[in-house]
Short mmCIF file of C-alpha atoms in Angstrom, two decimals:
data_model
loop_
_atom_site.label_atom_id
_atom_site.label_comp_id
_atom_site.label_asym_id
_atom_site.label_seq_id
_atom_site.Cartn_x
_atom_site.Cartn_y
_atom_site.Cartn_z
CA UNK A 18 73.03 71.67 172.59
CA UNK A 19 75.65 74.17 172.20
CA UNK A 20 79.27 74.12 174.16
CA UNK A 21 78.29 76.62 176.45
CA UNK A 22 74.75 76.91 176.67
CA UNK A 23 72.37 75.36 178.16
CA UNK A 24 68.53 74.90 177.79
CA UNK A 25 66.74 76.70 180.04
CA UNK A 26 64.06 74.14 182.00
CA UNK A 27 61.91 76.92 184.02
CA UNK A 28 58.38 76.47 183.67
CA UNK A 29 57.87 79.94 183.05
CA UNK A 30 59.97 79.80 179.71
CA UNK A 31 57.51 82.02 177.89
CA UNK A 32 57.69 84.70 180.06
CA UNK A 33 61.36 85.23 179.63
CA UNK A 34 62.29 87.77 177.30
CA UNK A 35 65.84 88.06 175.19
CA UNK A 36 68.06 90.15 177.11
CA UNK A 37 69.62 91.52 174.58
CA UNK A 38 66.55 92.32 171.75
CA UNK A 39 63.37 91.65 174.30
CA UNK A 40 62.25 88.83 171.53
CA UNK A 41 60.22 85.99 173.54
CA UNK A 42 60.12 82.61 172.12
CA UNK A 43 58.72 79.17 172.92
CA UNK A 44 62.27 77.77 173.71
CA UNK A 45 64.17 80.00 175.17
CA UNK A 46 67.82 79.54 176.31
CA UNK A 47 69.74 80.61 179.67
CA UNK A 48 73.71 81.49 179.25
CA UNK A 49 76.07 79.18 181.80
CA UNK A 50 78.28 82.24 182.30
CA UNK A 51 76.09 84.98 182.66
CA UNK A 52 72.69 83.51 183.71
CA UNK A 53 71.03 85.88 181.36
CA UNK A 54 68.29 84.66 178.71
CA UNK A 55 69.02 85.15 175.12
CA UNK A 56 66.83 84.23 172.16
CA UNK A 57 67.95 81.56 169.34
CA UNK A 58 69.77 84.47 167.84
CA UNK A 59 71.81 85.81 170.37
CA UNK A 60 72.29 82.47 172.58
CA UNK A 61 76.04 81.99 171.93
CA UNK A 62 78.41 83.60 174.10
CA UNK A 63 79.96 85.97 171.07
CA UNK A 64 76.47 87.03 169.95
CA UNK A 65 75.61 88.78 173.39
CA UNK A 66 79.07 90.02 174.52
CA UNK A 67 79.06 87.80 177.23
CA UNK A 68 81.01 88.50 180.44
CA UNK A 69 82.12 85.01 180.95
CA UNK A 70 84.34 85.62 178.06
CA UNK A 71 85.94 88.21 179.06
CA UNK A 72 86.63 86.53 182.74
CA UNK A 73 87.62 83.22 181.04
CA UNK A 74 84.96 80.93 182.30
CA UNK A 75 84.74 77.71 180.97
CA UNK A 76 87.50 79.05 178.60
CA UNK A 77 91.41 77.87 177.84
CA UNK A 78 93.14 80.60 176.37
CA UNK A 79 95.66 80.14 173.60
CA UNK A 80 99.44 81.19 172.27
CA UNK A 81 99.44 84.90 172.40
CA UNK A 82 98.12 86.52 169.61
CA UNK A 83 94.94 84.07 169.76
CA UNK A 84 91.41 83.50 171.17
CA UNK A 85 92.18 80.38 172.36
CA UNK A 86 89.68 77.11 172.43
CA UNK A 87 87.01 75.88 174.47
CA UNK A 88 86.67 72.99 176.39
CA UNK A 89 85.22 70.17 174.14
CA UNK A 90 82.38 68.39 176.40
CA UNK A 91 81.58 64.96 174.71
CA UNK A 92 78.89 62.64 175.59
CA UNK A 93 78.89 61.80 179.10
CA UNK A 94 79.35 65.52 180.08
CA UNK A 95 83.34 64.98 180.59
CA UNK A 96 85.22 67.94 179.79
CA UNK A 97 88.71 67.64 177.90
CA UNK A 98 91.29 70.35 177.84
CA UNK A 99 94.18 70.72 174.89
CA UNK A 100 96.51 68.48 176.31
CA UNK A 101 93.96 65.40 175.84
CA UNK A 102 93.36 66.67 172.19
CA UNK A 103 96.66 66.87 171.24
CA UNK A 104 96.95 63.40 172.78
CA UNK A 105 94.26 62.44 170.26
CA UNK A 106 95.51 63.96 167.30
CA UNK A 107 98.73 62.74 167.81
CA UNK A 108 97.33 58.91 168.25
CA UNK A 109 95.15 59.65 164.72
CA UNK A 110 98.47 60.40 162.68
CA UNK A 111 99.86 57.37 164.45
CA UNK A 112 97.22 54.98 163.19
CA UNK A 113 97.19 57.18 159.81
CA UNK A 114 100.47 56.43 159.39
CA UNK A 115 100.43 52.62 159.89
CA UNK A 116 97.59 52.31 157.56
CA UNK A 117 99.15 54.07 154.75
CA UNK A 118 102.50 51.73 155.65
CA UNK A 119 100.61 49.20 155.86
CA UNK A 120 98.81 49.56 152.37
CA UNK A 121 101.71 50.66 150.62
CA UNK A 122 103.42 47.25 152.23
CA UNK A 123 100.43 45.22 150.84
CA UNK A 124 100.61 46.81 147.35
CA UNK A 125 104.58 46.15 147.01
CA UNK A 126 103.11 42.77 147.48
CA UNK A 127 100.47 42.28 146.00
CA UNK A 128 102.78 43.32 143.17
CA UNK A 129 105.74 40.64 143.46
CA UNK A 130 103.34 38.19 144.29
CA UNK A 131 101.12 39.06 140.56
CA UNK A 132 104.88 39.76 138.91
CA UNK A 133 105.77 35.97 139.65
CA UNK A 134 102.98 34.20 139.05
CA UNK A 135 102.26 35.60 135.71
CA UNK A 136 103.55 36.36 132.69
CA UNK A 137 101.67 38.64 131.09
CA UNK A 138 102.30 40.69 134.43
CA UNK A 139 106.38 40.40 134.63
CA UNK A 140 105.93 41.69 130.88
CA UNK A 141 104.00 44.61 131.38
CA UNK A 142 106.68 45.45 134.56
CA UNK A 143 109.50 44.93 132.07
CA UNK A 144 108.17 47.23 129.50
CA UNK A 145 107.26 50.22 131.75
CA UNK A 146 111.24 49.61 133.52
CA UNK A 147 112.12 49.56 130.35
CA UNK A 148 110.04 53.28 129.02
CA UNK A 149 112.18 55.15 131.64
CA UNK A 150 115.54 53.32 130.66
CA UNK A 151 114.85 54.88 126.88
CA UNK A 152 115.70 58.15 128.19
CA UNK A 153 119.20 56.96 128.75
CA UNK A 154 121.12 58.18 125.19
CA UNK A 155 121.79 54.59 123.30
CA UNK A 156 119.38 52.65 125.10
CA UNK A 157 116.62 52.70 121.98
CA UNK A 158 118.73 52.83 119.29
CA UNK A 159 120.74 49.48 120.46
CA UNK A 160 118.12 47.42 121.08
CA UNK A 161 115.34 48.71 117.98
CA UNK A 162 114.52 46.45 115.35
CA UNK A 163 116.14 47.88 112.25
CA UNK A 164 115.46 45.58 108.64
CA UNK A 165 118.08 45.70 107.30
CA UNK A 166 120.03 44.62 110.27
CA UNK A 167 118.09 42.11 111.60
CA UNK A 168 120.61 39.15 111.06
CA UNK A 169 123.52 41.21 112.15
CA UNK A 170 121.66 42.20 115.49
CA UNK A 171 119.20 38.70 115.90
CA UNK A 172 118.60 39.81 119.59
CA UNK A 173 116.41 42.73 118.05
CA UNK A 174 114.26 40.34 117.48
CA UNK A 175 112.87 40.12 120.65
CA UNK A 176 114.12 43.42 122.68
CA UNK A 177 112.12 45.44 120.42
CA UNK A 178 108.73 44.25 121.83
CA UNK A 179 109.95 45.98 125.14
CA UNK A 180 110.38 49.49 123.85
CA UNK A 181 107.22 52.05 123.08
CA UNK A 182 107.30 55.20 121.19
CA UNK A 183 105.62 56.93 124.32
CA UNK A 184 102.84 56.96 126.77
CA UNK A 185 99.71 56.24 124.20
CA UNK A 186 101.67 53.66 122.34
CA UNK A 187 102.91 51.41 126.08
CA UNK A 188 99.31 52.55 127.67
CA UNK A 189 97.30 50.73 125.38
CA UNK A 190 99.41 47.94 124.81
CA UNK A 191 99.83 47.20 128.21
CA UNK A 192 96.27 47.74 128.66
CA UNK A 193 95.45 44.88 126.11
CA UNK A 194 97.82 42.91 127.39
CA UNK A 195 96.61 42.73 131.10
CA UNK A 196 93.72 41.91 130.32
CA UNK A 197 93.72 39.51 127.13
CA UNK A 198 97.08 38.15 128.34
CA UNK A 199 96.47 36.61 131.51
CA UNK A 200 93.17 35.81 130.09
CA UNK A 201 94.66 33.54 127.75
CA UNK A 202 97.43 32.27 130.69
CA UNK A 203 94.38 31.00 132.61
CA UNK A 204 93.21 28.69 129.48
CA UNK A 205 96.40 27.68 128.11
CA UNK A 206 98.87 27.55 130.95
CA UNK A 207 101.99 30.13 131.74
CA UNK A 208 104.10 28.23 129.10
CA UNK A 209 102.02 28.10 126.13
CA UNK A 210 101.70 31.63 127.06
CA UNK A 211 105.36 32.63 126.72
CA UNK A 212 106.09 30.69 123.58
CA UNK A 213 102.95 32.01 121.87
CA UNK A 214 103.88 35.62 122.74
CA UNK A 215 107.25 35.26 121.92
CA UNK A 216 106.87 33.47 118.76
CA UNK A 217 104.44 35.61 117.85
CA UNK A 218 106.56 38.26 118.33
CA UNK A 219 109.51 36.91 116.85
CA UNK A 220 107.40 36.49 113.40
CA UNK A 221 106.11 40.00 113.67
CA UNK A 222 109.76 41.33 113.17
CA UNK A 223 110.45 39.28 110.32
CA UNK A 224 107.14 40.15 108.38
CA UNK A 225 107.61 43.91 109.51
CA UNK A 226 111.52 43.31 107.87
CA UNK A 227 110.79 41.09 104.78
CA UNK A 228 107.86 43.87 103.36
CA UNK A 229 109.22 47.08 104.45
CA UNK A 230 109.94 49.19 101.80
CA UNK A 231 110.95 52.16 104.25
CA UNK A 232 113.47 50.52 106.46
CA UNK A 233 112.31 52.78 109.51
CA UNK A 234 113.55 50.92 112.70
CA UNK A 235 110.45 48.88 114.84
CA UNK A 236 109.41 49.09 118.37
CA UNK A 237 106.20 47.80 120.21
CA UNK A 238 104.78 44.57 121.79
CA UNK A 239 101.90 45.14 119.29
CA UNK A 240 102.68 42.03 116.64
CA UNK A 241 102.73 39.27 119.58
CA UNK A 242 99.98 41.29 121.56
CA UNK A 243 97.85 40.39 118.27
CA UNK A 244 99.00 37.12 118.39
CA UNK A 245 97.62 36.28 122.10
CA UNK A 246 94.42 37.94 120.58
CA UNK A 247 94.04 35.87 118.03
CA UNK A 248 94.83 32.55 119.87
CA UNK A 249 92.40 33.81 122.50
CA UNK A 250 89.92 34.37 119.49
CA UNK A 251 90.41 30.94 118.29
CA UNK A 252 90.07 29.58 121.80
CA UNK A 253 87.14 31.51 122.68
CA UNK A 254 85.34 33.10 119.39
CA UNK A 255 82.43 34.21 121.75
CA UNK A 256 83.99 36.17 124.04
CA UNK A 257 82.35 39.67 124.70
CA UNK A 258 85.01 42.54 124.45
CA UNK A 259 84.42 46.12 124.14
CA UNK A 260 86.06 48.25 121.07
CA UNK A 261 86.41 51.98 121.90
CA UNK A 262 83.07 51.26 124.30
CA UNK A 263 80.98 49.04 121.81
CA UNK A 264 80.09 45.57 122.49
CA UNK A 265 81.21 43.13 120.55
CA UNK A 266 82.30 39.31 120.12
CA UNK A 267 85.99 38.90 120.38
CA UNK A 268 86.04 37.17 116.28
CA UNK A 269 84.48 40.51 115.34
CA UNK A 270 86.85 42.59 117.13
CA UNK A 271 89.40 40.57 115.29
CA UNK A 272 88.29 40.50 112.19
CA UNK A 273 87.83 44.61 112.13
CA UNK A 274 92.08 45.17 113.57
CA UNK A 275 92.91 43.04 110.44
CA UNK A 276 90.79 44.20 108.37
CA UNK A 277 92.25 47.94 109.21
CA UNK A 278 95.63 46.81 108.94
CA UNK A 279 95.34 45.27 105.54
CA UNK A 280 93.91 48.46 104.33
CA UNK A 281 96.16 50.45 105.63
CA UNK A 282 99.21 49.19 104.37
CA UNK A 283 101.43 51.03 102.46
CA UNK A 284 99.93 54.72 104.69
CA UNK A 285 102.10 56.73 106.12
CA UNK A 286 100.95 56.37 109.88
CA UNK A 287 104.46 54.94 111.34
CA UNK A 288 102.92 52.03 112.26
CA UNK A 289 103.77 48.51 111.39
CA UNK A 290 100.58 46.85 109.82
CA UNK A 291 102.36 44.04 108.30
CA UNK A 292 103.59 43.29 112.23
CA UNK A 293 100.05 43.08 113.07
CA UNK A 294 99.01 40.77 110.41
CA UNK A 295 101.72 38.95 110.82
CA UNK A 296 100.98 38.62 115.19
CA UNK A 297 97.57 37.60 113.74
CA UNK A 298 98.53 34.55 110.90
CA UNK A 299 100.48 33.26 114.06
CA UNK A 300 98.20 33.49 116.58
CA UNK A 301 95.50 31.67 114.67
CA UNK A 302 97.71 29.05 113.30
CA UNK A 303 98.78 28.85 117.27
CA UNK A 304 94.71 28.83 118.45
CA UNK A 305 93.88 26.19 116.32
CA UNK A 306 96.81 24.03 116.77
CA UNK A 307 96.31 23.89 120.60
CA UNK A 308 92.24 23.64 120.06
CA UNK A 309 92.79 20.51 118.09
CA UNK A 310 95.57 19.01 120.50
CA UNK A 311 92.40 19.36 123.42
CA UNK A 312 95.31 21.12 125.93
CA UNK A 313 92.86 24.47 126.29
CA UNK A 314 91.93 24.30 130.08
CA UNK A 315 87.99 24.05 131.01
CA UNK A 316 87.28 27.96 131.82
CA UNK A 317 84.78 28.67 134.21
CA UNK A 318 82.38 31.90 135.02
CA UNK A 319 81.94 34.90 132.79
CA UNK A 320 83.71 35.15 129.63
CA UNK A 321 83.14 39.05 129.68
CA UNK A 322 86.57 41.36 129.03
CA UNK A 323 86.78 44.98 128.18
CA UNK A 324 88.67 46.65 126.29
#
């Protein structure tokens, strides 16, 4: 039922003509203002000029300038005027308010809590604080892994696996490592974690500087990123993972990144391959060794990752 009509319940309904175009209908319907009978088309007040407008029935009027609003009647038949709407629209930014607070005040949490507990988290934080801090002049160069220099700067040896060329580059490796990372916490325990990472990481940058024949500075997690893969692989060759959206088992996946970097060693694609393979040798030596000791934890549900 409309605002401000209301169905006419005379038993002679079909008798009734419009009052405005003389149409008769089965239902028809009787204005509250004017007490005239209008069709379906003409039943609300603006389609039939109605006088009840123009006196203000039933009708608030507005800031000059304006029509105004009607009355809202809700179920029940209780009519509520502006002051009660504003009441309510006031009391749903209120509670729209405190829900976004409160969400943003869970995800700060949620956050800290994830940042402390794991690892592979509190890396990926590090690294992104650590993309905006490159725009400072100095920041990259001073902590880049350049061969020839390694000795003379040893603390390059890890600092570089915090830095990123730009978004692509820290996307993707942050992407692999949130989900392959604390993956492999869950099996081998946050400390194992660390010191295969690191280690992993630590041997990337001397490969990358011992078989360099460039001497370009390096930057990237991506040499002990392939070393938590391949300790994961060794851990778990069976693993399903998904390579640019193909299905595949984690040994395979492997097997094709080292295959690609061997190959292309020596291009001129400004990235470090020998890194890579050298994340890799570690990471297997480092999967096997801990298979053998039997300190892998007993993994339970779905071993199903994407990538």
């Amino acid at each position: 039922m409309d605002r401000n009509i209301v169905i006419s319940d005379r038993e002679d309904t079909l008798d009734n003509k419009c009052w405005i175009c003389g149409k008769q209908e089965p239902m028809m319907f009787t204005c509250r203002h004017c007490g005239k009978t209008f069709c379906s088309d003409h039943r609300l007040p603006e389609r039939h000029a109605c006088e009840g407008l123009e006196r203000g029935a039933g009708y608030s009027s507005g800031t000059s300038g304006t029509s105004g609003n009607y009355n809202r009647t809700y179920t029940g038949g209780q009519s509520y005027g502006p002051e009660v709407d504003e009441a309510i629209k006031n009391m749903m930014k209120d509670a729209a308010k405190t829900a976004a607070k409160g969400a943003a005040t869970g995800a700060v949490y949620r956050t800290r809590s994830s940042i402390s507990t794991s690892p592979s988290m509190a890396i990926i934080f590090i690294c992104i604080i650590s993309f905006f801090l490159e725009l400072i002049p100095g920041y990259v160069e001073l902590f880049q892994l350049v061969p020839s220099m390694i000795f003379a700067r040893p603390w390059t040896m890890i600092t570089h696996m915090f830095l990123h060329g730009g978004f692509g580059h820290i996307f993707f490796n942050m992407l692999v490592l949130f989900f392959f990372g604390r993956e492999l916490e869950r099996r081998i325990g946050k400390d194992m974690f660390l010191y295969v990472y690191f280690i992993s990481g630590i041997v990337a940058a001397l490969g990358y500087a011992l078989t360099s024949n460039t001497g370009l500075p390096m930057i990237g997690a991506s040499g002990a990123i392939m070393g938590v893969f391949a300790t994961l692989t060794v851990l778990a060759p069976e693993m399903q993972v998904y390579v640019y959206f193909i299905p595949m088992r984690i040994k395979y996946a492997l097997l094709l990144f080292a295959l690609l970097d061997f190959a292309l060693i020596g291009a001129n694609d400004m990235v470090a391959h020998t890194a890579h393979l050298s994340g890799v040798l570690v990471g297997l030596y480092m999967g096997f060794r801990i298979k053998s000791s039997g300190k892998q934890r007993r993994r339970t549900g779905y071993d199903t990752r994407r990538w």
